Short mmCIF file of C-alpha atoms and ligand atoms in Angstrom, two decimals:
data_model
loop_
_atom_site.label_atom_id
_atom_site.label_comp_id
_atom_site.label_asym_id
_atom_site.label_seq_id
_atom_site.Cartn_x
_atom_site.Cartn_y
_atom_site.Cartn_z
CA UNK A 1015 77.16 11.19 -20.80
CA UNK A 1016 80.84 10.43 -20.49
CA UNK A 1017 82.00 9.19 -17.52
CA UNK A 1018 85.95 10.49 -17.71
CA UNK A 1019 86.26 12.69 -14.33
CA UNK A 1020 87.84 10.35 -11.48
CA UNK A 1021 88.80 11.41 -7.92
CA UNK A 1022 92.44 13.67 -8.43
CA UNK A 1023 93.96 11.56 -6.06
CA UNK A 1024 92.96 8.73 -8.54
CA UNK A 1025 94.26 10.34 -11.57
CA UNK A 1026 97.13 10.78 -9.48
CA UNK A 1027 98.67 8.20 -8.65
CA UNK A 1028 101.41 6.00 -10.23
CA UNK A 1029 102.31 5.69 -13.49
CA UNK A 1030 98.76 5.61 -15.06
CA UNK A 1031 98.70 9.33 -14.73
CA UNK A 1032 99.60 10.14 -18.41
CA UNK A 1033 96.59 7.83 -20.06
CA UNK A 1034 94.22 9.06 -17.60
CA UNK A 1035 95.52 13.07 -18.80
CA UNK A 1036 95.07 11.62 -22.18
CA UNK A 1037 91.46 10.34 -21.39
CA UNK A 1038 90.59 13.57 -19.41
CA UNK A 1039 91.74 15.64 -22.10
CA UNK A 1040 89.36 13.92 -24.34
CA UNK A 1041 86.18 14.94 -22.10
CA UNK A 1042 85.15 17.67 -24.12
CA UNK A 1043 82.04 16.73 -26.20
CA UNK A 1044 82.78 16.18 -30.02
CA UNK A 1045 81.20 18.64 -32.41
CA UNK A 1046 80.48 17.70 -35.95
CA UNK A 1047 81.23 21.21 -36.66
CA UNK A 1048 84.35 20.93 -35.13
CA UNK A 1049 85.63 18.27 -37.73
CA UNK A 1050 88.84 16.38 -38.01
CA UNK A 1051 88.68 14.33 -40.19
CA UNK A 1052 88.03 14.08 -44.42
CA UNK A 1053 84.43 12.70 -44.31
CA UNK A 1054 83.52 14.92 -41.33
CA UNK A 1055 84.97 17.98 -42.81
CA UNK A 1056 82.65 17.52 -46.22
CA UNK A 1057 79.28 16.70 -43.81
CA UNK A 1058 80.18 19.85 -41.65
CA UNK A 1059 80.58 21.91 -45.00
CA UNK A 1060 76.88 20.32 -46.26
CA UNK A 1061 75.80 20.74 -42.90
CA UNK A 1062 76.47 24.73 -42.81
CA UNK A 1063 75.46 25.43 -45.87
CA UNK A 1064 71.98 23.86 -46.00
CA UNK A 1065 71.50 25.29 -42.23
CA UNK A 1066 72.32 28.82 -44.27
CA UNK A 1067 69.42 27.88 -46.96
CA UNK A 1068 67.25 27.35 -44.72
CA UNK A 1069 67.81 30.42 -42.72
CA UNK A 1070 67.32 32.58 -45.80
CA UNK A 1071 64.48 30.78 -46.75
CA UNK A 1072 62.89 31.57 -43.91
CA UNK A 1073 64.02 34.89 -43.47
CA UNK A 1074 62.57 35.54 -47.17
CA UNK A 1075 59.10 34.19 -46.00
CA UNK A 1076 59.32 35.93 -42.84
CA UNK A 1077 59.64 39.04 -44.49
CA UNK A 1078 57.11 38.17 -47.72
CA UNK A 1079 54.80 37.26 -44.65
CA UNK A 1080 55.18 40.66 -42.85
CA UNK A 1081 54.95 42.64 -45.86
CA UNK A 1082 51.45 41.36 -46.66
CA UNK A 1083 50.42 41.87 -43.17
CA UNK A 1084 51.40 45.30 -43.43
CA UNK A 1085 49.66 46.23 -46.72
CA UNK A 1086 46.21 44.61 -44.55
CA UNK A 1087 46.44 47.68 -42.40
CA UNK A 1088 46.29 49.78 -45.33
CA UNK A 1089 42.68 51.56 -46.31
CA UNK A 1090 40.91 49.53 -49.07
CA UNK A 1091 41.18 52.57 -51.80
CA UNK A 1092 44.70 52.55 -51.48
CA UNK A 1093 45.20 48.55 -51.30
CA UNK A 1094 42.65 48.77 -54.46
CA UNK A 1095 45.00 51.52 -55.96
CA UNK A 1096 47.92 49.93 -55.86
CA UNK A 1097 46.73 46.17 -56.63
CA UNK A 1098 48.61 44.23 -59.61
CA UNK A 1099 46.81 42.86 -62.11
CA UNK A 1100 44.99 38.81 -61.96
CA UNK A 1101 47.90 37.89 -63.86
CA UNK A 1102 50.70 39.29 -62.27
CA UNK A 1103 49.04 37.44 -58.78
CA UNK A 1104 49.47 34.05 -60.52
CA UNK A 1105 53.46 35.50 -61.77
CA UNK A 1106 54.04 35.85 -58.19
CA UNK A 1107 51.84 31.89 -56.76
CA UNK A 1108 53.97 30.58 -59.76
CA UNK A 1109 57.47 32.14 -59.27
CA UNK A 1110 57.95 32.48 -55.44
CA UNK A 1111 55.71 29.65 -54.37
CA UNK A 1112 56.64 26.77 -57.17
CA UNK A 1113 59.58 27.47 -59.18
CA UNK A 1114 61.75 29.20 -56.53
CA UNK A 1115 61.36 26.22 -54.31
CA UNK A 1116 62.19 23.90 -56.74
CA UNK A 1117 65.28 25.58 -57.49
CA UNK A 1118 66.81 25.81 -53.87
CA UNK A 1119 65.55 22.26 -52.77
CA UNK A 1120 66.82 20.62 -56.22
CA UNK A 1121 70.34 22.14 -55.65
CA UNK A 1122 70.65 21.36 -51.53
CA UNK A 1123 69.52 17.46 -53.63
CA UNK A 1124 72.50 17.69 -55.96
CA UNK A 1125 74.62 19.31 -53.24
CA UNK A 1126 73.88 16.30 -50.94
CA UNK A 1127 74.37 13.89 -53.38
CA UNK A 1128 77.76 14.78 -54.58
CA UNK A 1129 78.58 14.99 -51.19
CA UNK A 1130 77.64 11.74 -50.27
CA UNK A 1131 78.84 10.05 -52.90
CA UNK A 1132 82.36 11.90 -52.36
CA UNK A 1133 82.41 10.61 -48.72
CA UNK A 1134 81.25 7.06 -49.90
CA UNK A 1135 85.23 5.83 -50.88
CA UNK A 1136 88.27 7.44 -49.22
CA UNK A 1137 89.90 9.20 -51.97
CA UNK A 1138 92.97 7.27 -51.70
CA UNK A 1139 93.93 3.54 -51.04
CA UNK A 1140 93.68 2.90 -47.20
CA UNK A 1141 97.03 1.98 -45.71
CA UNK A 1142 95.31 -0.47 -43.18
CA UNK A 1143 92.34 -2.43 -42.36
CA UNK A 1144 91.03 -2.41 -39.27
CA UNK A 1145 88.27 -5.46 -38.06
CA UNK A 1146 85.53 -3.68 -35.23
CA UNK A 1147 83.11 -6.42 -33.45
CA UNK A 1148 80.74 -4.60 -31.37
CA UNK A 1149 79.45 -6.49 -27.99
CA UNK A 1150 76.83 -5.42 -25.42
CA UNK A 1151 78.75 -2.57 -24.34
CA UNK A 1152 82.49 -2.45 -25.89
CA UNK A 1153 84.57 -2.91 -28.81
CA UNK A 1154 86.41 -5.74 -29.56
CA UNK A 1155 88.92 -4.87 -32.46
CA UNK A 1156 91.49 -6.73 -34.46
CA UNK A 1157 93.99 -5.50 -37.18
CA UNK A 1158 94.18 -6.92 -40.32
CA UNK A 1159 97.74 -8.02 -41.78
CA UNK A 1160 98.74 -8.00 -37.96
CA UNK A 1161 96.34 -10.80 -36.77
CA UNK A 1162 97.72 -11.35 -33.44
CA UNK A 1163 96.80 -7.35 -32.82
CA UNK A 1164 93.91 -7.24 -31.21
CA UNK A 1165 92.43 -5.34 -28.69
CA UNK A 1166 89.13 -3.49 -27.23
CA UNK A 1167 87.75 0.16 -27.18
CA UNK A 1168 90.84 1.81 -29.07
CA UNK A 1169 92.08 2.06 -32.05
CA UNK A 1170 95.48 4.11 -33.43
CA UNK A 1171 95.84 5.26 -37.18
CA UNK A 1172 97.66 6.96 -38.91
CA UNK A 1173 96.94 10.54 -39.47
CA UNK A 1174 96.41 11.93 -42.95
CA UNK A 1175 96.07 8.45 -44.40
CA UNK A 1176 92.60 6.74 -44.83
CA UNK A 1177 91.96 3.43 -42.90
CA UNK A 1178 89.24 1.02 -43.86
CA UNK A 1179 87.37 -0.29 -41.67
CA UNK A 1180 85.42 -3.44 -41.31
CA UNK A 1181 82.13 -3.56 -38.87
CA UNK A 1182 80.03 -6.10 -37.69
CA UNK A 1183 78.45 -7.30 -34.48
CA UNK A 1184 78.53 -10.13 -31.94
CA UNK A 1185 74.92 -9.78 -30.75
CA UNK A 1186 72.45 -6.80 -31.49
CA UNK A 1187 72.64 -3.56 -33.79
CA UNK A 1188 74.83 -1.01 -32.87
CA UNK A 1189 76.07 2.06 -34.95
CA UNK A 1190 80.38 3.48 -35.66
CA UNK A 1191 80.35 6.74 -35.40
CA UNK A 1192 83.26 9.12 -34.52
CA UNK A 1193 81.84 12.92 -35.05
CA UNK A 1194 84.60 14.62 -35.42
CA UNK A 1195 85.86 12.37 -38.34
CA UNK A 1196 83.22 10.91 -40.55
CA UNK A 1197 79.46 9.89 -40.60
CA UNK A 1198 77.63 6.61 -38.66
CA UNK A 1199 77.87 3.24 -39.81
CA UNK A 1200 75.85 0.84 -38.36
CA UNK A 1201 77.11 -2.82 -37.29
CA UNK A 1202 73.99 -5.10 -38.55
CA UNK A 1203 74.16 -8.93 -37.57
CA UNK A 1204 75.05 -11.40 -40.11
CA UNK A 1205 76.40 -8.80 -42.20
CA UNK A 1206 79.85 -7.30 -42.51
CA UNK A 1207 79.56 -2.78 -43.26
CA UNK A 1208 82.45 -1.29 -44.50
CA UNK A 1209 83.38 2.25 -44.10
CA UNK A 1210 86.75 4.36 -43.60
CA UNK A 1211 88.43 7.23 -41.40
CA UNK A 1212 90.96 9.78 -42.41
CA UNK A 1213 92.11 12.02 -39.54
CA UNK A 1214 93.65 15.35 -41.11
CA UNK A 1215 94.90 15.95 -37.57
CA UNK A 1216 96.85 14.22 -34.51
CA UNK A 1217 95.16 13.82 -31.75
CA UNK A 1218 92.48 11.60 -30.14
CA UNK A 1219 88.60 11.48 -31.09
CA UNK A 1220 86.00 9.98 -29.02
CA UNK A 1221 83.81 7.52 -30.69
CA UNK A 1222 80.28 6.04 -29.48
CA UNK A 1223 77.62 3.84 -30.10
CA UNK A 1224 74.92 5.70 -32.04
CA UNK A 1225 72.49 3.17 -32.46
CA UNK A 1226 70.35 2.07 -29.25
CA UNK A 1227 71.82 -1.03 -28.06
CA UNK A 1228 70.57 -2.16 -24.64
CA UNK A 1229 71.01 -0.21 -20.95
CA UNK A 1230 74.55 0.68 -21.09
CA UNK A 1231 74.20 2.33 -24.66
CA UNK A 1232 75.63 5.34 -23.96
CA UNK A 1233 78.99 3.56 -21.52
CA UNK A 1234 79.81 2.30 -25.50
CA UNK A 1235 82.78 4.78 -26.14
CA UNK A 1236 85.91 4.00 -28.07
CA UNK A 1237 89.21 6.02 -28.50
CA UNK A 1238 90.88 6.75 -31.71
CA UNK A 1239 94.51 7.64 -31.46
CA UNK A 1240 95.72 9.51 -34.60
CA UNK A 1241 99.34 10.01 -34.55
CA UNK A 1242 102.38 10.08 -37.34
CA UNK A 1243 103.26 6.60 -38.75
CA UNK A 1244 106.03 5.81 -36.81
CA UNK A 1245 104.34 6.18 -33.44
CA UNK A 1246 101.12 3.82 -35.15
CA UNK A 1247 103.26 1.25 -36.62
CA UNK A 1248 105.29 0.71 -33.05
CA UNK A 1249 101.75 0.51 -31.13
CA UNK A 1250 100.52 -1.98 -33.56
CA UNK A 1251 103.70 -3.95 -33.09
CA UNK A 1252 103.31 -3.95 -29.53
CA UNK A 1253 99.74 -4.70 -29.67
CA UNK A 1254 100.25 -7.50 -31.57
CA UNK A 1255 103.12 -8.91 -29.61
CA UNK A 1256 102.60 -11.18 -26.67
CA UNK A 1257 102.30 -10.32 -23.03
CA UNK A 1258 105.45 -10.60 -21.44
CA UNK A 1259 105.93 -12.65 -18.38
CA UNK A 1260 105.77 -10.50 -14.98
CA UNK A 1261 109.23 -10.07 -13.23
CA UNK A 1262 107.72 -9.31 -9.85
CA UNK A 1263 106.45 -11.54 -7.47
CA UNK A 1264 103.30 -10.00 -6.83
CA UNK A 1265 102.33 -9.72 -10.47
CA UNK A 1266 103.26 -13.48 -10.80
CA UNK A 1267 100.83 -14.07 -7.82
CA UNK A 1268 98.51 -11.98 -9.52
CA UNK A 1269 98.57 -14.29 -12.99
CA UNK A 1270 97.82 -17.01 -10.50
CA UNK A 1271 94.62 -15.42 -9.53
CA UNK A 1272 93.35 -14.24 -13.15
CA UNK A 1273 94.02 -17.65 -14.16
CA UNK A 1274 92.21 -19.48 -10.86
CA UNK A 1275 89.33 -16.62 -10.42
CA UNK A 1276 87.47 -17.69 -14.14
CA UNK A 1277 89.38 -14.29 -15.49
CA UNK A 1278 90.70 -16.59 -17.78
CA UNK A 1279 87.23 -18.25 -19.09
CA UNK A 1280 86.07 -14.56 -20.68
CA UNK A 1281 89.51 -13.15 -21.05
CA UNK A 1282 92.67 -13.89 -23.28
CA UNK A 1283 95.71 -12.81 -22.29
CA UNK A 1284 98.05 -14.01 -25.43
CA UNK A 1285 101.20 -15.92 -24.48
CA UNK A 1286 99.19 -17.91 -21.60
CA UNK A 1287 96.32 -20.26 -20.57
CA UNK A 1288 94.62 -17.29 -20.87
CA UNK A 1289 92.20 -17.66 -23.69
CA UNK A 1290 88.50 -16.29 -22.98
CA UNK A 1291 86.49 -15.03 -26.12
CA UNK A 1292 83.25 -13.37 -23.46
CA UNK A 1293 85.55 -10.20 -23.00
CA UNK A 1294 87.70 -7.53 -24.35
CA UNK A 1295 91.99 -9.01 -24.71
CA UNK A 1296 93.26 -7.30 -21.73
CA UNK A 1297 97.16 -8.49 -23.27
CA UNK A 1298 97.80 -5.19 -23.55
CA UNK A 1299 95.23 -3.76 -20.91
CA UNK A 1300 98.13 -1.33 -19.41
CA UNK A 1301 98.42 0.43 -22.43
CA UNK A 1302 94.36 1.61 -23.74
CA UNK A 1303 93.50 5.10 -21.70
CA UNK A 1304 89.79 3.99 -20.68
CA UNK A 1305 88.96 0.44 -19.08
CA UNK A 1306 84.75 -0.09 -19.78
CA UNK A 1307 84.48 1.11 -23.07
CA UNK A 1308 85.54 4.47 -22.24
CA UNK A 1309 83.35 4.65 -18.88
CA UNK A 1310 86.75 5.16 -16.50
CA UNK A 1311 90.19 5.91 -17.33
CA UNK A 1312 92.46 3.36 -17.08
CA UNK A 1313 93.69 3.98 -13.27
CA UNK A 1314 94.89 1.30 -10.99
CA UNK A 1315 92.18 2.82 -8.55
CA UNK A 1316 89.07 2.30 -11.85
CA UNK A 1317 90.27 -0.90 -12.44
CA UNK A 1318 90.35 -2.30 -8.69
CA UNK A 1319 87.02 -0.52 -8.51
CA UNK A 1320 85.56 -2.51 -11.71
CA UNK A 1321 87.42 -5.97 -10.82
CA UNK A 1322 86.24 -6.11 -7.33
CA UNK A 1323 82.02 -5.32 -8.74
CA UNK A 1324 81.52 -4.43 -12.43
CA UNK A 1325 77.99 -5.12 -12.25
CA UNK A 1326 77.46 -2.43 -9.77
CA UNK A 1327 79.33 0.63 -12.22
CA UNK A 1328 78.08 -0.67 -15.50
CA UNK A 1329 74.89 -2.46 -14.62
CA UNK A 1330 73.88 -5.37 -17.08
CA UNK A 1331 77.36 -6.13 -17.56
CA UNK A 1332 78.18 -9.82 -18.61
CA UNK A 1333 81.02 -9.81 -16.21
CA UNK A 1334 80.03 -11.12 -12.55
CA UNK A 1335 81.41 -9.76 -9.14
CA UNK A 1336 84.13 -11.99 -8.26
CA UNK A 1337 84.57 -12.66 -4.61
CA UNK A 1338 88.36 -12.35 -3.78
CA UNK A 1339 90.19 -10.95 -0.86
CA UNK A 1340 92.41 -7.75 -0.78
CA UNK A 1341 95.47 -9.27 -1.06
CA UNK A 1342 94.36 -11.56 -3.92
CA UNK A 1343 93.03 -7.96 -5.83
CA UNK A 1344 96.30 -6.36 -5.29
CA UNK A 1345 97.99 -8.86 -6.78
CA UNK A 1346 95.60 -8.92 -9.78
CA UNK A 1347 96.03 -5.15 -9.83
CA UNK A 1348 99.94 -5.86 -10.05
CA UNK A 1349 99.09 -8.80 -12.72
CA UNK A 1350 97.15 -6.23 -15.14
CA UNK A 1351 99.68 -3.52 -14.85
CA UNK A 1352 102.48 -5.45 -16.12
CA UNK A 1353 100.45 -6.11 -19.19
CA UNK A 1354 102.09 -3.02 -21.76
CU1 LIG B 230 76.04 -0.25 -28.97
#
């Protein structure tokens, strides 16, 4: 399940509050039927109207069945009265039981494949590409024709144009899949799946890892941020950008300690030493809404929580428990706010 409540005086405090609203907000469990986007809105339409087939189906049986348990009760003179001829008994085996089938299941067929074949493409040509990496448990995620943007478990797009995106996998088999916007894809290693997103609507969907992928499976969650094109196009230019250097002096102690406590060995932080491939880019850490692959939001209380022991919130983690003292965290907590 999704891990998005924190303590209120966590959500609270400083200037975090608005991502962690943001994150909160997006609690609610996503509903194929309550789709967002192009691809989703199609499967939901499928999706109703073979659930009504089969409910009339069945409601035809149903009533076929009671009928013939009624006539059963009947004495045998009048059941032998009012019997139809051999040949109207094969009429009905033939119609009802062979050719009426046929007809229903050949058109939910045709139905499904024009439907999948219409959600195949995006209808028109996608106005970005986005790269998606998945790890054992997060996201890593660069954008194409901005190659210095990249970051981990969020992506922004523009809404009502399609985006293309690009999946593949560091280590096992995981599966893309954002309900409220458009069917699974699954990230196979050694093999690059394309697929694409169009969100008819601003707001922000919660994606996950559909695809069994190891004990922290279901702590795999990734935010998309649809919003108008001027609001995408200034995130990815500040995603892309470098970190700027911290003004204060406890954030510069802090960038002492991320670069001294191995920080820097799994994590890059562009614009310093900082170059670590193991973990998500934290150069713009300050600005994603979750930290964990959508397991916290992204709260200076979460993330002193998850630096001080990650192993002990998301078990199996590849990230250690890094002895430090309290002084040394704040300062790293200072550090990692800076970084917008
Ligand atoms: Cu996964």
């Amino acid at each position: 399940m999704y891990h998005m409540r924190a303590p209120r005086s966590i959500v609270r405090d400083g200037s975090s509050m608005n991502v962690a609203r943001q994150a909160l907000a997006m609690n609610a469990v996503p509903s194929i039927f309550d789709a967002r986007g192009l691809g989703a809105e199609r499967i939901a339409a499928l999706g109703w109207v073979l659930t009504a087939v089969a409910i009339a189906v069945c409601g035809i049986v149903v009533a076929v069945l009671l009928a013939g348990i009624a006539r059963r009760h009947r004495t045998a003179a009048q059941a032998e009265a009012q019997a139809g001829s051999e040949s109207s008994h094969v009429r009905w085996i033939v119609g009802a039981g062979v050719i009426a089938p046929t007809i229903v299941l050949l058109a939910a067929f045709v139905y499904t494949l024009l439907v999948q074949s219409a959600v195949a493409g995006p209808p028109t040509t996608p106005v970005a590409t986005i790269v998606i990496i998945g790890h054992t448990w997060w996201w890593e995620v660069h954008y194409r024709g901005a190659d210095s943007a990249v970051t981990a478990n969020e992506i922004h797009v523009p809404v009502g144009r399609p985006v293309r995106l690009e999946l593949s996998t560091a280590d096992v088999i995981h599966s893309f899949w954002v309900p409220q916007l458009a069917g699974k894809t699954d990230l196979i290693p050694g093999q690059e799946n394309v697929t694409w997103i169009e969100a008819r609507r601003p707001g922000t969907y919660r994606a996950e890892c559909a695809e069994y992928c190891g004990t922290q499976h279901a702590n795999m969650d990734l935010t998309v941020v649809a919003e108008d094109s001027a609001h995408y196009a200034a995130w990815v230019a500040n995603q892309a950008a470098p970190a700027t250097a911290p003004a204060d002096s406890v954030a510069r102690a802090g960038a002492v300690v991320f670069a001294a406590k191995a920080c820097a060995g799994c994590h890059t932080v562009r614009g310093t030493q900082a170059a670590g491939r193991i973990g998500p880019d934290l150069t713009h850490l300050a600005t994603r809404a979750t930290i964990a692959a959508g397991m916290m939001p992204n709260t200076r209380g979460a993330l002193g929580g998850w630096i001080s022991n990650a192993p002990a919130i998301k078990p199996g983690v590849i990230m250690p428990s890094i002895p430090m003292s309290s002084n040394e965290l704040l300062a790293l907590l200072g550090y990692l706010g800076t970084l917008r």
